[in-house]
mmCIF file of C-alpha atoms in Angstrom:
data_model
loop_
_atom_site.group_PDB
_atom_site.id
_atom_site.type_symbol
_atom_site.label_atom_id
_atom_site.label_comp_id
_atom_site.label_asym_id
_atom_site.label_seq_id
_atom_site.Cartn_x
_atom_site.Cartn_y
_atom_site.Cartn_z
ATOM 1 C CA UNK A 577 -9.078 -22.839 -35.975
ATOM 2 C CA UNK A 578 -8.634 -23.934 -39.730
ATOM 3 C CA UNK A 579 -11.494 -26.112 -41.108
ATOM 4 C CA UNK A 580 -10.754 -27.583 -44.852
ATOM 5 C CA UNK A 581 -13.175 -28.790 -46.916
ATOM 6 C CA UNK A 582 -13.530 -29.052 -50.838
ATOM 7 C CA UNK A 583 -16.359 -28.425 -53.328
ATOM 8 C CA UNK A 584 -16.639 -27.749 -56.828
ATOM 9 C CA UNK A 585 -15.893 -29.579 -60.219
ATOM 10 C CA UNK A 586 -12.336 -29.742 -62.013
ATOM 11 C CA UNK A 587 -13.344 -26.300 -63.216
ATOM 12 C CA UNK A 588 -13.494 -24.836 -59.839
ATOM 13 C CA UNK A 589 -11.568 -23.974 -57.075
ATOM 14 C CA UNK A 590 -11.869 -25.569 -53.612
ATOM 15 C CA UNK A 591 -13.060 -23.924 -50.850
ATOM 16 C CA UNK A 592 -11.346 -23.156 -47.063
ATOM 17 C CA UNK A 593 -13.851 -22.630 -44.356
ATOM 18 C CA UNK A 594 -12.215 -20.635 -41.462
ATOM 19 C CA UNK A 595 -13.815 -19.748 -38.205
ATOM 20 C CA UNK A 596 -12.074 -16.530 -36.984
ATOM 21 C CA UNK A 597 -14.825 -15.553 -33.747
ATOM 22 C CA UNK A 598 -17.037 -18.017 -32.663
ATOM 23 C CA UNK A 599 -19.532 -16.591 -29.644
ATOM 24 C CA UNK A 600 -22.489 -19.242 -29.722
ATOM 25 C CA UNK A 601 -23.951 -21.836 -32.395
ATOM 26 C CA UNK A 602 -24.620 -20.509 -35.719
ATOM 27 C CA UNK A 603 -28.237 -21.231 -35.812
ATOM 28 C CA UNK A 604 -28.582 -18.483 -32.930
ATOM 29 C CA UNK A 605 -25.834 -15.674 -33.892
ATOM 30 C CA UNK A 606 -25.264 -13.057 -36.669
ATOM 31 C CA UNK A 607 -22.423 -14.892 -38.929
ATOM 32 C CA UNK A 608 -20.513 -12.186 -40.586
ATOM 33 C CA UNK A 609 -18.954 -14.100 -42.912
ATOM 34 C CA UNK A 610 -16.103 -12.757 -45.664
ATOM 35 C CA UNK A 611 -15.361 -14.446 -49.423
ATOM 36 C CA UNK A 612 -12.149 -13.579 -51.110
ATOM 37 C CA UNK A 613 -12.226 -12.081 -53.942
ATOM 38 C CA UNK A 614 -9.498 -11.209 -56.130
ATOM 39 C CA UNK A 615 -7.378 -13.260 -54.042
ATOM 40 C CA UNK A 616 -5.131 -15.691 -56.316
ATOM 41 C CA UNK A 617 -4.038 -19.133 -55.353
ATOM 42 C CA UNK A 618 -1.143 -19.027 -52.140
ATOM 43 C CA UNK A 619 -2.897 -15.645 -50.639
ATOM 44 C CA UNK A 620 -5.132 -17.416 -47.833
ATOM 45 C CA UNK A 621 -2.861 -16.062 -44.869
ATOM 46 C CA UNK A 622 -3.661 -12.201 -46.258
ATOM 47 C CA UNK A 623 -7.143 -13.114 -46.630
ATOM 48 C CA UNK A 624 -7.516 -14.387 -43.741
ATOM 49 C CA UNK A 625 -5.386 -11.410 -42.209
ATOM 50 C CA UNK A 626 -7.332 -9.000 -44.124
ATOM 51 C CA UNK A 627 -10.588 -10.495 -42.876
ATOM 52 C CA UNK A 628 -9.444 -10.624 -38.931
ATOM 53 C CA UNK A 629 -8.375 -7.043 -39.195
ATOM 54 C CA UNK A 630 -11.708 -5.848 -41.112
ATOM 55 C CA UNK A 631 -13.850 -7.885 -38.541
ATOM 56 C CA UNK A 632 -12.213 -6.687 -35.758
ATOM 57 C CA UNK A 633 -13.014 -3.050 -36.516
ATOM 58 C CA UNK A 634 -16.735 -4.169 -37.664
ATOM 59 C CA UNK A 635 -17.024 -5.302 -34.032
ATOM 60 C CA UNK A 636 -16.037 -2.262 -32.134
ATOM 61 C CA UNK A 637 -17.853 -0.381 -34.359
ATOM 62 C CA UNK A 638 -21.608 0.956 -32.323
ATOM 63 C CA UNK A 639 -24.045 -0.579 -32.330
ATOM 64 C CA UNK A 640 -21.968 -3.657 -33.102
ATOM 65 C CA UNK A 641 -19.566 -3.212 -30.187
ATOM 66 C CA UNK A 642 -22.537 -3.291 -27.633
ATOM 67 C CA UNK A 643 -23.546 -6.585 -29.356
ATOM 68 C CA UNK A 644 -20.434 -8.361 -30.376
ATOM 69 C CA UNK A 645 -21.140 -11.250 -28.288
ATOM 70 C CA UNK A 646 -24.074 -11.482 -30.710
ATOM 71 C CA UNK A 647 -21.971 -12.135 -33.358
ATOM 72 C CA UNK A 648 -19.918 -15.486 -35.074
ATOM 73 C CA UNK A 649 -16.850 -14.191 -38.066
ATOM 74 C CA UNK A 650 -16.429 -16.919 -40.247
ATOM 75 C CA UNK A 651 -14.182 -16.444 -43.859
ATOM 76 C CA UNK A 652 -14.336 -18.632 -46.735
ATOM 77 C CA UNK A 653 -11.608 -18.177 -49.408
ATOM 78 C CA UNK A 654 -11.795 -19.230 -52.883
ATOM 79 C CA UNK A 655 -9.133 -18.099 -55.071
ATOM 80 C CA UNK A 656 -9.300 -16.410 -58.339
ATOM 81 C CA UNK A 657 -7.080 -16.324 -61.377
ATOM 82 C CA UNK A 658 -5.892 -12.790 -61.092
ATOM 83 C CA UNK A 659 -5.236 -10.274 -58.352
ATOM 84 C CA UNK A 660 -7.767 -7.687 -58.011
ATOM 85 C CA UNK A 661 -11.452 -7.070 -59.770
ATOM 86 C CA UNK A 662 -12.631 -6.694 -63.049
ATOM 87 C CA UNK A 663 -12.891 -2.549 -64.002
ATOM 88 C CA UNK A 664 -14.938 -1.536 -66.939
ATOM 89 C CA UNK A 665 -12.775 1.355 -67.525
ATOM 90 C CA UNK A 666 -9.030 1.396 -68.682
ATOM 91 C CA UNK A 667 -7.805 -2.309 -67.737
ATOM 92 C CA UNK A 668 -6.832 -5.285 -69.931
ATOM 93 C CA UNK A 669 -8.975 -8.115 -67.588
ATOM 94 C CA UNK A 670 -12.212 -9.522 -69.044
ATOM 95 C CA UNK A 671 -15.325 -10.317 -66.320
ATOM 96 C CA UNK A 672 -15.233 -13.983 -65.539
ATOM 97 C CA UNK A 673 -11.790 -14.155 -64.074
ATOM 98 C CA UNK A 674 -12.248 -13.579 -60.448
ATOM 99 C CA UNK A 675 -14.282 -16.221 -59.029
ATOM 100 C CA UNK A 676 -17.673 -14.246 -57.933
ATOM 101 C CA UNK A 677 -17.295 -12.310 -61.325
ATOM 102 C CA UNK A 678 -17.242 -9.066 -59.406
ATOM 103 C CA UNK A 679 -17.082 -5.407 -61.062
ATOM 104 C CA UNK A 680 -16.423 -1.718 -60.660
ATOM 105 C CA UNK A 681 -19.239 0.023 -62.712
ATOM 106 C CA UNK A 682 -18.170 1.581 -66.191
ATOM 107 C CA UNK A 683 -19.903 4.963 -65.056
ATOM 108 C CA UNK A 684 -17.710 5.330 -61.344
ATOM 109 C CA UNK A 685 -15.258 2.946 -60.971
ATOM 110 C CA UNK A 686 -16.045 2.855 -57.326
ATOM 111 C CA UNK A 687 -19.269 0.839 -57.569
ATOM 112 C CA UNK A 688 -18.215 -2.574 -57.039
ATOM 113 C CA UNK A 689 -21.117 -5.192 -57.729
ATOM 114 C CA UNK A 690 -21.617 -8.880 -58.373
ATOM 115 C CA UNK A 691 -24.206 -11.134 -60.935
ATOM 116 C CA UNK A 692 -27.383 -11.011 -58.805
ATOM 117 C CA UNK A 693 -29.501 -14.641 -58.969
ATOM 118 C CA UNK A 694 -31.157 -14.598 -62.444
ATOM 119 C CA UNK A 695 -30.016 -17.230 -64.633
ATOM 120 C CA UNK A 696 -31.393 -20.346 -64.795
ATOM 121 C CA UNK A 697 -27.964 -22.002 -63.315
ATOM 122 C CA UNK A 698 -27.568 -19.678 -60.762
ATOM 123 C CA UNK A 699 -24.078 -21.517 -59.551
ATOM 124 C CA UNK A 700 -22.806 -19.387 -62.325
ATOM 125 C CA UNK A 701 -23.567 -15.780 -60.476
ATOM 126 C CA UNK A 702 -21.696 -13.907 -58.482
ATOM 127 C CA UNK A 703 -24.513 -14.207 -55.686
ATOM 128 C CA UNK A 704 -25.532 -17.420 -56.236
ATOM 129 C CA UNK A 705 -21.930 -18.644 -55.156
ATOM 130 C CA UNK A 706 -21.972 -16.751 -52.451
ATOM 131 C CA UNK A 707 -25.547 -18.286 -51.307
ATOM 132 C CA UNK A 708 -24.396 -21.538 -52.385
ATOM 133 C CA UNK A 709 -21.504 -21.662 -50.216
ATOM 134 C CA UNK A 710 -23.399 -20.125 -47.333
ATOM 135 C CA UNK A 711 -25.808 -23.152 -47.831
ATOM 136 C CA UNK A 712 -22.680 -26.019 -47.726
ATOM 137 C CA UNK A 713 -20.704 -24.505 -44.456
ATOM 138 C CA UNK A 714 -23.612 -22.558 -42.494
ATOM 139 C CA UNK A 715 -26.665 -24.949 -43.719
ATOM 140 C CA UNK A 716 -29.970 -24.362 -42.168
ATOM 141 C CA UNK A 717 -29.161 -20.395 -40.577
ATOM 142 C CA UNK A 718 -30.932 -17.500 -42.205
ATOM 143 C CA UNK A 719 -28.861 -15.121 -39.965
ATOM 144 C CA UNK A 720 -25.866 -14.835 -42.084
ATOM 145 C CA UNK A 721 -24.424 -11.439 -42.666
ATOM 146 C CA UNK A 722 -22.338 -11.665 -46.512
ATOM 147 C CA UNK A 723 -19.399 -9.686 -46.689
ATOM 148 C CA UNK A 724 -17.372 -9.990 -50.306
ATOM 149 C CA UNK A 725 -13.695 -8.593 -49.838
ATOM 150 C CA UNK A 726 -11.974 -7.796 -52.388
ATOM 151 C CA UNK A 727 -8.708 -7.776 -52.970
ATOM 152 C CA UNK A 728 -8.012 -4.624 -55.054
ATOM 153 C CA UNK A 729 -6.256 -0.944 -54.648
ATOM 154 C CA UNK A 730 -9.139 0.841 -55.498
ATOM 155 C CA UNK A 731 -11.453 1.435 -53.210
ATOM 156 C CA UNK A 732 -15.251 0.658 -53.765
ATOM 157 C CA UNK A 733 -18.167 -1.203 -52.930
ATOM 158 C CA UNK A 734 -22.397 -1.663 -52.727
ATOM 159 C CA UNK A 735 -24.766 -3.726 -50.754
ATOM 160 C CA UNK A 736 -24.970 -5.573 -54.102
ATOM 161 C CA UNK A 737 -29.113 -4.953 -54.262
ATOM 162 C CA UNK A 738 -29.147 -5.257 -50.108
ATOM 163 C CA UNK A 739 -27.933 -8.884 -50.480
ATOM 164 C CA UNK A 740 -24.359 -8.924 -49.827
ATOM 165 C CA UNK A 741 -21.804 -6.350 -48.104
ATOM 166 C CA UNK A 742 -18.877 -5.821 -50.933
ATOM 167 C CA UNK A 743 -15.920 -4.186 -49.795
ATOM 168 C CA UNK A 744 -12.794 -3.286 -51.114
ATOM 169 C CA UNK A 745 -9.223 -4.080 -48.472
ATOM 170 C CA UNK A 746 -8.635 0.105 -49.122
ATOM 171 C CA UNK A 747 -11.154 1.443 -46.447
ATOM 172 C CA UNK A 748 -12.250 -1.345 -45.703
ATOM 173 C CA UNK A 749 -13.367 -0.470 -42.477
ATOM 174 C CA UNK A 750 -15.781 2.477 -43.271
ATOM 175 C CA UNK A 751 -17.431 0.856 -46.310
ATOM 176 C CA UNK A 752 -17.594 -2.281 -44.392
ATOM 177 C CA UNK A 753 -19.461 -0.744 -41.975
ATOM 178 C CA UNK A 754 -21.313 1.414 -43.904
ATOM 179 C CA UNK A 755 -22.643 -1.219 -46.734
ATOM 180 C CA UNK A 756 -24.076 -3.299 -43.472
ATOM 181 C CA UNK A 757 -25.910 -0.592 -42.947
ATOM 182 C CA UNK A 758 -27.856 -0.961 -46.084
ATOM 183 C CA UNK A 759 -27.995 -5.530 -45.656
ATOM 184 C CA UNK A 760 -28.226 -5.716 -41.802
ATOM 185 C CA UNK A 761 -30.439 -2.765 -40.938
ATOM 186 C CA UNK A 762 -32.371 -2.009 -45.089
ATOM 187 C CA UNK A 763 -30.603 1.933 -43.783
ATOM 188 C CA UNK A 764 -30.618 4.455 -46.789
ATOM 189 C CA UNK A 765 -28.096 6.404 -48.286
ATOM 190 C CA UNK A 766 -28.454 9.911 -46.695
ATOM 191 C CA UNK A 767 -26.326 11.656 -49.728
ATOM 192 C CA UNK A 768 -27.885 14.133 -52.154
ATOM 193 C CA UNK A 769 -25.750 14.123 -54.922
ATOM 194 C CA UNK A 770 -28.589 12.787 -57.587
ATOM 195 C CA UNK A 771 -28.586 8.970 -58.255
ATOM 196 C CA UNK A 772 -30.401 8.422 -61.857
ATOM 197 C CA UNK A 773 -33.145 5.904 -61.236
ATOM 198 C CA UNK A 774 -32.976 5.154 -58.113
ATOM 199 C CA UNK A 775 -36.517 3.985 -55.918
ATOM 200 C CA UNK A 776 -37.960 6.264 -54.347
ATOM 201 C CA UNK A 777 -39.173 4.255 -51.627
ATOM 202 C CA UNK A 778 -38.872 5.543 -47.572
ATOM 203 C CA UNK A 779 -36.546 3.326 -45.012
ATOM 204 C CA UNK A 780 -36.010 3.655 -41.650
ATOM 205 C CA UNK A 781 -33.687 6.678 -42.149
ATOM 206 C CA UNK A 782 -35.007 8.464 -44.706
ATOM 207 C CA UNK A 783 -38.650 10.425 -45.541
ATOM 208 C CA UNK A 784 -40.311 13.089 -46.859
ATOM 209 C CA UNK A 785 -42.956 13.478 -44.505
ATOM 210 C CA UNK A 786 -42.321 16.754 -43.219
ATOM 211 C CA UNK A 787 -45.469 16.210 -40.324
ATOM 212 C CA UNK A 788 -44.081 14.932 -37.068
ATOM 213 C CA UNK A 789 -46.740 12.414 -36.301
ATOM 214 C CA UNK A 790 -45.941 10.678 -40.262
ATOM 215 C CA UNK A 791 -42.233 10.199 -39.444
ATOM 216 C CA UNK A 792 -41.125 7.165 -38.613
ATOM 217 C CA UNK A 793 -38.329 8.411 -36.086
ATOM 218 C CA UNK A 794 -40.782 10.959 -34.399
ATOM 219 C CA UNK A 795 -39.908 9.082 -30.897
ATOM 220 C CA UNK A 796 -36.730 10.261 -31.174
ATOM 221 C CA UNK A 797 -37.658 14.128 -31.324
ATOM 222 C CA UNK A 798 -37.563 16.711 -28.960
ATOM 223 C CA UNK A 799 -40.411 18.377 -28.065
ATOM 224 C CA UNK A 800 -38.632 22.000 -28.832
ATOM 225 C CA UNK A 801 -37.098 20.804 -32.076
ATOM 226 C CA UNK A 802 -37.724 22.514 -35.202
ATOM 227 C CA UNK A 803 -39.393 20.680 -38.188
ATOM 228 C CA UNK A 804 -37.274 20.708 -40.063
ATOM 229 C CA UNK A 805 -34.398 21.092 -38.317
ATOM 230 C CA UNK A 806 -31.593 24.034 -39.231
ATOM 231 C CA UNK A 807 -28.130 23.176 -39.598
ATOM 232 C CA UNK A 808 -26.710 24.793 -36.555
ATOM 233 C CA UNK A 809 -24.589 23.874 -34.024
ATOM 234 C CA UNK A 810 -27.461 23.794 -31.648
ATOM 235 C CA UNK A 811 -29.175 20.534 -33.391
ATOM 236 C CA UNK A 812 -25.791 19.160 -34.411
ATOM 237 C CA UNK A 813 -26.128 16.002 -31.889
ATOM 238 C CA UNK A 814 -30.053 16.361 -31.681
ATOM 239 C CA UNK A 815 -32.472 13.974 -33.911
ATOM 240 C CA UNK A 816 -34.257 16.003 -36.024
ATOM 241 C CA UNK A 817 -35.362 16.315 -39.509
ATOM 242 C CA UNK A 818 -32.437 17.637 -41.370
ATOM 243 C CA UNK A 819 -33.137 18.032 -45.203
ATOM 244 C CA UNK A 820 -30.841 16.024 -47.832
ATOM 245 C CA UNK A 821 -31.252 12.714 -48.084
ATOM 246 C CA UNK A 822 -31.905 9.787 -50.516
ATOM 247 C CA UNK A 823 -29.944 11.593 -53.731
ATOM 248 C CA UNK A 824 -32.139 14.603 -53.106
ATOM 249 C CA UNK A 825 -30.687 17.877 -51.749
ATOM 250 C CA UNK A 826 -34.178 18.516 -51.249
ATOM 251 C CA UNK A 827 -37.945 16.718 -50.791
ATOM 252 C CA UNK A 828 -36.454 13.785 -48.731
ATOM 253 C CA UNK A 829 -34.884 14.333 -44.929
ATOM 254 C CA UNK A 830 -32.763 12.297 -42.581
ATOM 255 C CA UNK A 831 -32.898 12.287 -38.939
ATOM 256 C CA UNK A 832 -29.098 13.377 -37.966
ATOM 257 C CA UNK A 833 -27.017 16.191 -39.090
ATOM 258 C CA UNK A 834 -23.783 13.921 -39.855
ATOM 259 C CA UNK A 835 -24.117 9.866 -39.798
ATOM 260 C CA UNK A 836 -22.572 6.764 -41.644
ATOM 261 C CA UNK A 837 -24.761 6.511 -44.265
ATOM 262 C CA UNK A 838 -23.612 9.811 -45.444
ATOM 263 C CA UNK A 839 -19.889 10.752 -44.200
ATOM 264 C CA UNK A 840 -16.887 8.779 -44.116
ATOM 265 C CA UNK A 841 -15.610 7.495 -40.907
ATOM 266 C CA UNK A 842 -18.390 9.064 -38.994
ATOM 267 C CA UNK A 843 -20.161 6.571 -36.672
ATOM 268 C CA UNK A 844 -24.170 5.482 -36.875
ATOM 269 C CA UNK A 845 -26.837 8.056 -35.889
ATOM 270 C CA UNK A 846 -28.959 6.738 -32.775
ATOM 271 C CA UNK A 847 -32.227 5.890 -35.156
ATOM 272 C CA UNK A 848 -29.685 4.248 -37.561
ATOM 273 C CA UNK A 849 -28.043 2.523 -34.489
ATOM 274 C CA UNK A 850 -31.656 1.284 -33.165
ATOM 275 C CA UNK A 851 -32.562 -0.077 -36.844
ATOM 276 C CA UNK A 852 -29.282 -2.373 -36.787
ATOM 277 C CA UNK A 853 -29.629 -3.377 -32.765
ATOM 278 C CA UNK A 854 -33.973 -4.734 -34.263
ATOM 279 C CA UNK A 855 -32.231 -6.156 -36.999
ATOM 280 C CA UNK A 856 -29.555 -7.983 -34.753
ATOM 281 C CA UNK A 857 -32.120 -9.394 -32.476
ATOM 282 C CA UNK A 858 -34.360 -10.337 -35.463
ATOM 283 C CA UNK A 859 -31.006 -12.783 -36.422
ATOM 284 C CA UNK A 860 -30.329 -13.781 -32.643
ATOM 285 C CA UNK A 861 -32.708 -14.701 -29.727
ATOM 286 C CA UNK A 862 -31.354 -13.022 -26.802
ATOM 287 C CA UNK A 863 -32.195 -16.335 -24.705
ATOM 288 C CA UNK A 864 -29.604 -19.261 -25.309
ATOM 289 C CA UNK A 865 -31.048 -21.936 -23.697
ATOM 290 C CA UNK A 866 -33.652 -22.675 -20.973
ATOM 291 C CA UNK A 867 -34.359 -25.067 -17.791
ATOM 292 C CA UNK A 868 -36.818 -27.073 -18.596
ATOM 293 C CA UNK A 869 -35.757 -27.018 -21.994
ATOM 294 C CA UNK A 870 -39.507 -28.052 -23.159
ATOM 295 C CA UNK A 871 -42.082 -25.324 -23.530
ATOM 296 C CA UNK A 872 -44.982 -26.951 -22.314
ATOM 297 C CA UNK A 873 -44.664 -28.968 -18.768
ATOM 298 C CA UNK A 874 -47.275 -31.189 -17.566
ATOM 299 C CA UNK A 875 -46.739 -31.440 -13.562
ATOM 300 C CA UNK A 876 -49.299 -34.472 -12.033
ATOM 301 C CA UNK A 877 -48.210 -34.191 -8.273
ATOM 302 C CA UNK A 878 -46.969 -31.556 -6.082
ATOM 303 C CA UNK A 879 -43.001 -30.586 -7.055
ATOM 304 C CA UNK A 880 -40.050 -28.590 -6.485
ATOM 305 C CA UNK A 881 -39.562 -27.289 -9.957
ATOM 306 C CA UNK A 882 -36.670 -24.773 -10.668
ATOM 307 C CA UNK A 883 -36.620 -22.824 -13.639
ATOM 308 C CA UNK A 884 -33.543 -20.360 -15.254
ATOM 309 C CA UNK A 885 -32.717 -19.244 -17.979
ATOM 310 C CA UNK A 886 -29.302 -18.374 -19.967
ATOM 311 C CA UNK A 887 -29.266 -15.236 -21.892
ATOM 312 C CA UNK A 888 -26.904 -13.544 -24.678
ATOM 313 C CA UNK A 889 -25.965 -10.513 -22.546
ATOM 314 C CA UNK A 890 -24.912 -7.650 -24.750
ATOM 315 C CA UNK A 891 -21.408 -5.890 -23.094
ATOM 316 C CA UNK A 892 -22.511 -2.991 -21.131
ATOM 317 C CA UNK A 893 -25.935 -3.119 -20.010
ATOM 318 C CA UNK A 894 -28.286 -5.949 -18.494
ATOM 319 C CA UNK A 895 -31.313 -7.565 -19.932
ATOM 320 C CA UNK A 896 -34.402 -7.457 -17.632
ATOM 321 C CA UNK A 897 -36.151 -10.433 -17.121
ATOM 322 C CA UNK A 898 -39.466 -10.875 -15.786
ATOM 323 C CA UNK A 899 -41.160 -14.172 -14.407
ATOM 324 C CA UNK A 900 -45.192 -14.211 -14.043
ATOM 325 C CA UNK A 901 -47.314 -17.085 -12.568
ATOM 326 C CA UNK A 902 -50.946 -16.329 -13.498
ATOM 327 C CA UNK A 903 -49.899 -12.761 -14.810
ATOM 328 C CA UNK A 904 -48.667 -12.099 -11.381
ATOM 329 C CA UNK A 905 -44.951 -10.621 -11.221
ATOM 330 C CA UNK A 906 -42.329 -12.630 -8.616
ATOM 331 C CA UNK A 907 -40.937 -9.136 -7.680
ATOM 332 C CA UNK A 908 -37.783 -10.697 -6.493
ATOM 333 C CA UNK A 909 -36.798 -12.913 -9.512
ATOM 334 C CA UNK A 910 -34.584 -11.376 -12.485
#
């Protein structure tokens, strides 16, 4: 389904809306939804074929997979006056000529990163387009997943600040997945080459607290596994505390031996995987709808009164329900 509508001035481009996967209403799903970028004038259809295929391997990607009923795919495709991005090193484009004003970092040229919201007309940055256009097709949901692909042969891209998922179309499937990581479930980079600069600050994936009862993953640990944990393949598909982490190759741990956030095309560790399945339900109630619809039922005479609900089952496992009258359980309704 192709939905068209136009915004903008003379001086910019209109925008096509898209839906690609729609699972449920907006205002009670994840919306992944892509920008073009790079993308010139007469290249919808490869956007929009770029987008399917990168949002198809999003969604069999774990945890995602298990909760892809969870999620909407929408695109929305601006077009910009040249192919590609703007690189700080060794090209002849200036930074303005794409339309979210996007960049590969002088220092990398793998770092790919748009304007974050601090001008005073913030429909002139990179993430205040993005935001704004998020606000004109998706208006009143907060549990929109940004995804900025761009259309260039080098391959790159951030969490832009954890605010929006860039990806180049080169592996476009890894980053993809890997820079949600960082926007859907705040993860942490588990690499130790050094990072100038960056916060030191603890997330769900990273620490370090070396004591067991201080880490934030300790749940996940074995009674018999070391702290920390050795390298070996006797830990290599245990949770542990495995040092390197964070840009340090030491001081700061990580809780698998090999995970996303670290190595290319390696899937999400289970604590990883648990951050992004919290962060999916914080986006999407698993209950759809319910009968009585109200939340507070005043009966006045004796009635038959039938109650249900319908839930947002994820693929391969079954949500237990439990219904109380005066704290007692009715065993024998699920």
């Amino acid at each position: 389904m192709l939905l068209v509508f136009a915004i903008g001035t003379a001086q910019a481009p209109a925008a096509i809306f898209s839906t690609i996967v729609t699972n449920g209403p907006a205002t009670n799903r994840v919306n992944l939804v892509f920008f073009s970028e790079g993308y010139t004038n007469g290249q919808l259809e490869k956007f929009l074929t770029d987008t399917t295929n990168a949002a198809n391997y999003f969604l069999h990607a774990e945890p995602y997979a298990e909760y892809s009923s969870y999620f909407n795919v929408f695109a929305i495709f601006t077009n910009s006056s040249h192919v590609g991005s703007t690189h700080l090193i060794g090209t002849p484009y200036k930074a303005g000529f794409t339309y979210f004003n996007s960049t590969y970092d002088g220092s990398s040229d793998y770092i790919i990163t748009i304007p974050p919201n601090s001008s005073d007309n913030k429909s002139s940055d990179g993430q205040g387009k993005v935001d704004a256009l998020l606000q004109k097709y998706l208006p009143g949901t907060n549990n929109d997943l940004p995804v900025l692909l761009v259309n260039d042969l080098t391959a790159g891209g951030s969490d832009n600040y954890g605010t929006t998922a860039i990806t180049s179309v080169p592996n476009v499937n890894y980053i993809l997945v890997h820079e949600s990581g960082h926007t859907l479930g705040k993860l942490g980079d588990e690499y130790t080459t050094p990072y100038t600069n960056f916060s030191n600050v603890e997330q769900p994936n990273t620490t370090t607290n070396t004591e067991l009862s201080q880490i934030q993953w300790s749940a996940w640990i074995e009674t018999n596994t070391p702290i920390p944990t050795p390298f070996s393949e006797t830990y290599a598909d245990a949770v542990g505390l495995f040092e390197g982490a964070h840009y340090h190759a030491t001081g700061w741990y990580r809780p698998y031996e090999n995970c996303c956030m670290q190595s290319f095309g390696v899937g999400f560790c289970p604590v990883c995987q648990e951050a992004l399945v919290l962060a999916i339900y914080g986006k999407a109630r698993p209950l759809d709808s319910c009968a009585p619809a109200t939340n507070r039922l005043t009966v006045t005479s004796p009635q038959l009164l039938t109650f249900s609900l319908k839930l947002l089952q994820p693929a391969t496992h079954s949500l237990n329900v439990r219904w109380l009258t005066n704290g007692i359980v009715f065993a024998e309704a699920t």
